[in-house]
PDB file of C-alpha atoms in Angstrom:
ATOM      1  CA  MET A  24       0.181   8.998 -29.765  1.00  0.00           C
ATOM      2  CA  ASN A  25      -1.388  10.065 -26.460  1.00  0.00           C
ATOM      3  CA  PHE A  26      -2.379   7.858 -23.512  1.00  0.00           C
ATOM      4  CA  LYS A  27      -6.076   7.827 -24.440  1.00  0.00           C
ATOM      5  CA  SER A  28      -5.261   6.535 -27.931  1.00  0.00           C
ATOM      6  CA  ILE A  29      -2.977   3.854 -26.529  1.00  0.00           C
ATOM      7  CA  TYR A  30      -5.626   2.850 -23.984  1.00  0.00           C
ATOM      8  CA  THR A  31      -8.273   2.600 -26.711  1.00  0.00           C
ATOM      9  CA  LEU A  32      -5.998   0.389 -28.814  1.00  0.00           C
ATOM     10  CA  MET A  33      -5.287  -1.811 -25.768  1.00  0.00           C
ATOM     11  CA  MET A  34      -8.994  -2.268 -25.090  1.00  0.00           C
ATOM     12  CA  VAL A  35      -9.671  -3.181 -28.729  1.00  0.00           C
ATOM     13  CA  GLY A  36      -6.967  -5.841 -28.402  1.00  0.00           C
ATOM     14  CA  VAL A  37      -8.580  -7.163 -25.235  1.00  0.00           C
ATOM     15  CA  MET A  38     -11.952  -7.314 -26.965  1.00  0.00           C
ATOM     16  CA  ILE A  39     -10.460  -9.264 -29.854  1.00  0.00           C
ATOM     17  CA  ALA A  40      -8.649 -11.645 -27.478  1.00  0.00           C
ATOM     18  CA  PHE A  41     -11.680 -12.366 -25.270  1.00  0.00           C
ATOM     19  CA  GLY A  42     -14.609 -11.747 -27.637  1.00  0.00           C
ATOM     20  CA  ALA A  43     -16.611  -8.547 -27.727  1.00  0.00           C
ATOM     21  CA  ASN A  44     -19.142  -9.532 -25.073  1.00  0.00           C
ATOM     22  CA  ALA A  45     -16.808 -10.973 -22.460  1.00  0.00           C
ATOM     23  CA  ALA A  46     -13.962  -8.523 -22.938  1.00  0.00           C
ATOM     24  CA  LYS A  47     -15.626  -5.280 -22.039  1.00  0.00           C
ATOM     25  CA  ALA A  48     -12.871  -4.380 -19.587  1.00  0.00           C
ATOM     26  CA  ASP A  49     -14.133  -1.068 -18.352  1.00  0.00           C
ATOM     27  CA  ALA A  50     -15.080   0.438 -15.019  1.00  0.00           C
ATOM     28  CA  GLN A  51     -18.205  -1.754 -14.857  1.00  0.00           C
ATOM     29  CA  ASN A  52     -17.099  -5.155 -16.160  1.00  0.00           C
ATOM     30  CA  LEU A  53     -14.101  -7.408 -16.033  1.00  0.00           C
ATOM     31  CA  PRO A  54     -13.820 -10.532 -18.136  1.00  0.00           C
ATOM     32  CA  THR A  55     -13.565 -13.697 -16.108  1.00  0.00           C
ATOM     33  CA  ARG A  56      -9.940 -14.768 -15.786  1.00  0.00           C
ATOM     34  CA  THR A  57      -9.498 -18.190 -17.361  1.00  0.00           C
ATOM     35  CA  SER A  58      -6.059 -19.105 -15.978  1.00  0.00           C
ATOM     36  CA  GLN A  59      -5.982 -21.365 -12.962  1.00  0.00           C
ATOM     37  CA  LYS A  60      -6.321 -19.411  -9.728  1.00  0.00           C
ATOM     38  CA  PRO A  61      -3.120 -19.781  -7.701  1.00  0.00           C
ATOM     39  CA  TYR A  62      -3.011 -20.769  -4.058  1.00  0.00           C
ATOM     40  CA  VAL A  63      -2.526 -17.620  -1.980  1.00  0.00           C
ATOM     41  CA  SER A  64      -1.342 -17.528   1.627  1.00  0.00           C
ATOM     42  CA  LYS A  65      -3.922 -16.427   4.183  1.00  0.00           C
ATOM     43  CA  HIS A  66      -1.337 -14.558   6.269  1.00  0.00           C
ATOM     44  CA  VAL A  67       1.370 -11.943   5.875  1.00  0.00           C
ATOM     45  CA  PRO A  68       3.547 -12.127   3.890  1.00  0.00           C
ATOM     46  CA  HIS A  69       0.652 -12.463   1.447  1.00  0.00           C
ATOM     47  CA  VAL A  70       2.104 -14.453  -1.447  1.00  0.00           C
ATOM     48  CA  GLN A  71       1.155 -16.770  -4.283  1.00  0.00           C
ATOM     49  CA  VAL A  72       2.552 -20.268  -4.087  1.00  0.00           C
ATOM     50  CA  GLY A  73       4.034 -22.175  -7.038  1.00  0.00           C
ATOM     51  CA  VAL A  74       3.649 -19.520  -9.747  1.00  0.00           C
ATOM     52  CA  GLU A  75       6.485 -18.891 -12.176  1.00  0.00           C
ATOM     53  CA  PRO A  76       6.228 -15.551 -13.977  1.00  0.00           C
ATOM     54  CA  ILE A  77       6.882 -15.169 -17.677  1.00  0.00           C
ATOM     55  CA  PRO A  78       9.892 -12.801 -17.691  1.00  0.00           C
ATOM     56  CA  GLU A  79       8.881 -10.977 -20.889  1.00  0.00           C
ATOM     57  CA  ILE A  80       5.415 -10.235 -19.509  1.00  0.00           C
ATOM     58  CA  SER A  81       6.754  -9.063 -16.139  1.00  0.00           C
ATOM     59  CA  LYS A  82       9.261  -6.822 -17.894  1.00  0.00           C
ATOM     60  CA  GLU A  83       6.552  -5.352 -20.135  1.00  0.00           C
ATOM     61  CA  LEU A  84       4.284  -4.775 -17.135  1.00  0.00           C
ATOM     62  CA  LEU A  85       6.962  -2.758 -15.348  1.00  0.00           C
ATOM     63  CA  LEU A  86       7.805  -0.830 -18.515  1.00  0.00           C
ATOM     64  CA  ARG A  87       4.163   0.071 -19.158  1.00  0.00           C
ATOM     65  CA  VAL A  88       3.567   1.097 -15.534  1.00  0.00           C
ATOM     66  CA  SER A  89       6.729   3.230 -15.555  1.00  0.00           C
ATOM     67  CA  ASN A  90       5.406   5.030 -18.650  1.00  0.00           C
ATOM     68  CA  MET A  91       2.114   5.979 -16.972  1.00  0.00           C
ATOM     69  CA  PRO A  92       2.138   9.682 -16.109  1.00  0.00           C
ATOM     70  CA  GLY A  93       2.279  10.353 -12.378  1.00  0.00           C
ATOM     71  CA  ILE A  94       3.713   6.953 -11.436  1.00  0.00           C
ATOM     72  CA  GLU A  95       7.303   6.326 -10.349  1.00  0.00           C
ATOM     73  CA  LEU A  96       8.901   2.899  -9.912  1.00  0.00           C
ATOM     74  CA  ARG A  97      11.184   2.466  -6.910  1.00  0.00           C
ATOM     75  CA  ASP A  98      12.201  -0.291  -4.538  1.00  0.00           C
ATOM     76  CA  THR A  99       9.202  -1.115  -2.394  1.00  0.00           C
ATOM     77  CA  VAL A 100       8.785   0.190   1.144  1.00  0.00           C
ATOM     78  CA  MET A 101       5.742  -2.030   1.791  1.00  0.00           C
ATOM     79  CA  SER A 102       6.751  -5.487   0.629  1.00  0.00           C
ATOM     80  CA  MET A 103       9.510  -8.056   0.465  1.00  0.00           C
ATOM     81  CA  PRO A 104      12.993  -7.421  -0.897  1.00  0.00           C
ATOM     82  CA  GLY A 105      13.041  -7.641  -4.673  1.00  0.00           C
ATOM     83  CA  ALA A 106       9.552  -6.178  -5.092  1.00  0.00           C
ATOM     84  CA  MET A 107       9.140  -3.016  -7.166  1.00  0.00           C
ATOM     85  CA  GLY A 108       7.005  -0.239  -5.668  1.00  0.00           C
ATOM     86  CA  PHE A 109       4.526   1.861  -7.659  1.00  0.00           C
ATOM     87  CA  ARG A 110       4.484   5.355  -6.181  1.00  0.00           C
ATOM     88  CA  LEU A 111       2.439   8.411  -6.884  1.00  0.00           C
ATOM     89  CA  ALA A 112       4.764  11.185  -8.054  1.00  0.00           C
ATOM     90  CA  GLY A 113       5.192  14.089  -5.668  1.00  0.00           C
ATOM     91  CA  ASN A 114       3.149  16.409  -7.879  1.00  0.00           C
ATOM     92  CA  VAL A 115       0.105  14.087  -7.751  1.00  0.00           C
ATOM     93  CA  GLU A 116      -2.378  15.158  -5.098  1.00  0.00           C
ATOM     94  CA  LEU A 117      -3.782  12.294  -3.015  1.00  0.00           C
ATOM     95  CA  ALA A 118      -7.552  11.870  -2.950  1.00  0.00           C
ATOM     96  CA  ARG A 119      -7.428   9.284  -0.149  1.00  0.00           C
ATOM     97  CA  PRO A 120      -4.521  10.046   2.205  1.00  0.00           C
ATOM     98  CA  ASN A 121      -6.189   7.905   4.907  1.00  0.00           C
ATOM     99  CA  LEU A 122      -5.310   4.655   3.115  1.00  0.00           C
ATOM    100  CA  GLY A 123      -2.332   2.584   4.188  1.00  0.00           C
ATOM    101  CA  LEU A 124       0.111   4.097   1.707  1.00  0.00           C
ATOM    102  CA  ARG A 125       3.723   4.421   2.753  1.00  0.00           C
ATOM    103  CA  GLU A 126       5.822   7.007   0.987  1.00  0.00           C
ATOM    104  CA  ARG A 127       3.016   7.326  -1.608  1.00  0.00           C
ATOM    105  CA  GLU A 128       3.353   3.656  -2.636  1.00  0.00           C
ATOM    106  CA  PHE A 129      -0.050   2.512  -3.893  1.00  0.00           C
ATOM    107  CA  GLY A 130       1.083  -0.873  -5.111  1.00  0.00           C
ATOM    108  CA  HIS A 131       4.025  -3.111  -5.829  1.00  0.00           C
ATOM    109  CA  MET A 132       5.003  -6.071  -7.994  1.00  0.00           C
ATOM    110  CA  HIS A 133       6.566  -9.118  -6.368  1.00  0.00           C
ATOM    111  CA  PRO A 134       9.371 -11.134  -7.963  1.00  0.00           C
ATOM    112  CA  ASP A 135       6.751 -13.789  -8.907  1.00  0.00           C
ATOM    113  CA  GLY A 136       4.864 -11.234 -11.020  1.00  0.00           C
ATOM    114  CA  SER A 137       1.899 -10.817  -8.667  1.00  0.00           C
ATOM    115  CA  LEU A 138       0.960  -7.333  -7.502  1.00  0.00           C
ATOM    116  CA  HIS A 139      -0.652  -5.684  -4.517  1.00  0.00           C
ATOM    117  CA  VAL A 140      -2.652  -2.513  -5.208  1.00  0.00           C
ATOM    118  CA  PHE A 141      -5.286  -0.351  -3.557  1.00  0.00           C
ATOM    119  CA  LEU A 142      -8.508  -0.453  -5.582  1.00  0.00           C
ATOM    120  CA  SER A 143     -11.820   1.071  -4.651  1.00  0.00           C
ATOM    121  CA  PRO A 144     -13.577  -1.397  -2.330  1.00  0.00           C
ATOM    122  CA  GLU A 145     -16.214  -2.075  -5.006  1.00  0.00           C
ATOM    123  CA  ARG A 146     -13.626  -2.688  -7.715  1.00  0.00           C
ATOM    124  CA  ALA A 147     -11.654  -4.961  -5.389  1.00  0.00           C
ATOM    125  CA  VAL A 148     -14.764  -7.133  -5.042  1.00  0.00           C
ATOM    126  CA  ASP A 149     -15.208  -7.132  -8.851  1.00  0.00           C
ATOM    127  CA  ALA A 150     -11.578  -8.204  -9.357  1.00  0.00           C
ATOM    128  CA  VAL A 151     -11.873 -11.009  -6.793  1.00  0.00           C
ATOM    129  CA  GLU A 152     -15.181 -12.270  -8.203  1.00  0.00           C
ATOM    130  CA  ALA A 153     -13.811 -12.274 -11.769  1.00  0.00           C
ATOM    131  CA  GLY A 154     -10.795 -14.347 -10.652  1.00  0.00           C
ATOM    132  CA  TRP A 155      -8.135 -11.640 -11.066  1.00  0.00           C
ATOM    133  CA  ALA A 156      -7.334 -11.006  -7.423  1.00  0.00           C
ATOM    134  CA  ALA A 157      -7.542 -12.040  -3.771  1.00  0.00           C
ATOM    135  CA  HIS A 158      -8.230  -9.734  -0.838  1.00  0.00           C
ATOM    136  CA  HIS A 159      -5.161  -8.983   1.282  1.00  0.00           C
ATOM    137  CA  PRO A 160      -5.481 -10.313   4.864  1.00  0.00           C
ATOM    138  CA  TYR A 161      -5.403  -6.719   6.169  1.00  0.00           C
ATOM    139  CA  ALA A 162      -8.276  -5.629   3.880  1.00  0.00           C
ATOM    140  CA  LYS A 163     -10.972  -6.970   6.202  1.00  0.00           C
ATOM    141  CA  LYS A 164      -9.153  -6.090   9.439  1.00  0.00           C
ATOM    142  CA  TRP A 165      -8.236  -2.434   9.056  1.00  0.00           C
ATOM    143  CA  PRO A 166     -10.187   0.305   7.265  1.00  0.00           C
ATOM    144  CA  GLN A 167      -7.019   1.869   5.838  1.00  0.00           C
ATOM    145  CA  PHE A 168      -6.449  -1.361   3.838  1.00  0.00           C
ATOM    146  CA  GLU A 169      -9.985  -1.738   2.483  1.00  0.00           C
ATOM    147  CA  GLY A 170      -9.712  -2.495  -1.233  1.00  0.00           C
ATOM    148  CA  PHE A 171      -6.106  -3.764  -0.954  1.00  0.00           C
ATOM    149  CA  VAL A 172      -5.812  -6.847  -3.167  1.00  0.00           C
ATOM    150  CA  MET A 173      -3.261  -9.173  -4.681  1.00  0.00           C
ATOM    151  CA  ILE A 174      -3.609  -9.285  -8.453  1.00  0.00           C
ATOM    152  CA  PHE A 175      -2.419 -12.619  -9.760  1.00  0.00           C
ATOM    153  CA  THR A 176       0.582 -12.910 -12.069  1.00  0.00           C
ATOM    154  CA  PRO A 177      -0.428 -12.225 -15.674  1.00  0.00           C
ATOM    155  CA  MET A 178       0.294 -15.338 -17.733  1.00  0.00           C
ATOM    156  CA  SER A 179      -0.420 -13.969 -21.214  1.00  0.00           C
ATOM    157  CA  LYS A 180      -0.452 -10.683 -23.112  1.00  0.00           C
ATOM    158  CA  SER A 181      -4.236 -10.526 -22.877  1.00  0.00           C
ATOM    159  CA  GLU A 182      -4.079 -10.988 -19.088  1.00  0.00           C
ATOM    160  CA  LEU A 183      -1.402  -8.299 -18.974  1.00  0.00           C
ATOM    161  CA  GLN A 184      -3.853  -5.820 -20.511  1.00  0.00           C
ATOM    162  CA  ILE A 185      -6.394  -6.429 -17.744  1.00  0.00           C
ATOM    163  CA  VAL A 186      -3.735  -6.195 -15.031  1.00  0.00           C
ATOM    164  CA  LEU A 187      -2.528  -2.890 -16.488  1.00  0.00           C
ATOM    165  CA  GLN A 188      -6.092  -1.628 -16.500  1.00  0.00           C
ATOM    166  CA  LEU A 189      -6.434  -2.525 -12.800  1.00  0.00           C
ATOM    167  CA  VAL A 190      -3.171  -0.722 -11.974  1.00  0.00           C
ATOM    168  CA  ARG A 191      -4.489   2.338 -13.828  1.00  0.00           C
ATOM    169  CA  GLU A 192      -7.771   2.122 -11.917  1.00  0.00           C
ATOM    170  CA  ALA A 193      -5.841   1.964  -8.625  1.00  0.00           C
ATOM    171  CA  TYR A 194      -3.924   5.083  -9.640  1.00  0.00           C
ATOM    172  CA  ASP A 195      -7.128   6.875 -10.659  1.00  0.00           C
ATOM    173  CA  PHE A 196      -8.809   5.885  -7.373  1.00  0.00           C
ATOM    174  CA  LEU A 197      -6.009   7.362  -5.278  1.00  0.00           C
ATOM    175  CA  LYS A 198      -5.214  10.580  -7.100  1.00  0.00           C
ATOM    176  CA  ALA A 199      -7.222  13.735  -6.725  1.00  0.00           C
ATOM    177  CA  GLN A 200      -8.959  14.755  -9.920  1.00  0.00           C
ATOM    178  CA  PRO A 201      -7.496  17.824 -11.679  1.00  0.00           C
TER     179      PRO A 201
END
């Protein structure tokens, strides 16, 4: 089964979980996140407070990200110890080398299950407005961090699907098209 088939099956599952109208999780729409929005620090380190991840979901998230072509998991070079970095493989050409990537890291997952990723500025706004994310404190200060958001810890399998979609969108935003 190829990635497109897997993605299609994932989106069907999301539509079933959220209802066909609300679940259209594509480049235009995000369903509204129904879990309680966590408190997020307003400073760096930019962290959630009081969120306990569900180990099985965090493990599945990392497994699914590691299976995406062109993405490598390594210890982070941008975040706190214990975070796992999402890096663009060396053979992936960068479309936006001016962003604040270090060693090709376009995102990372914290031990609490939250993630930081670079989304397009428009998609970052969508994710924040739909309750999936919060802007990083640097996003409004420095142009190279525009679109950098914290995606909240997924608390269910249906939330995991949306978070995976956002990680994929971050990857697609940063890589040059073939």
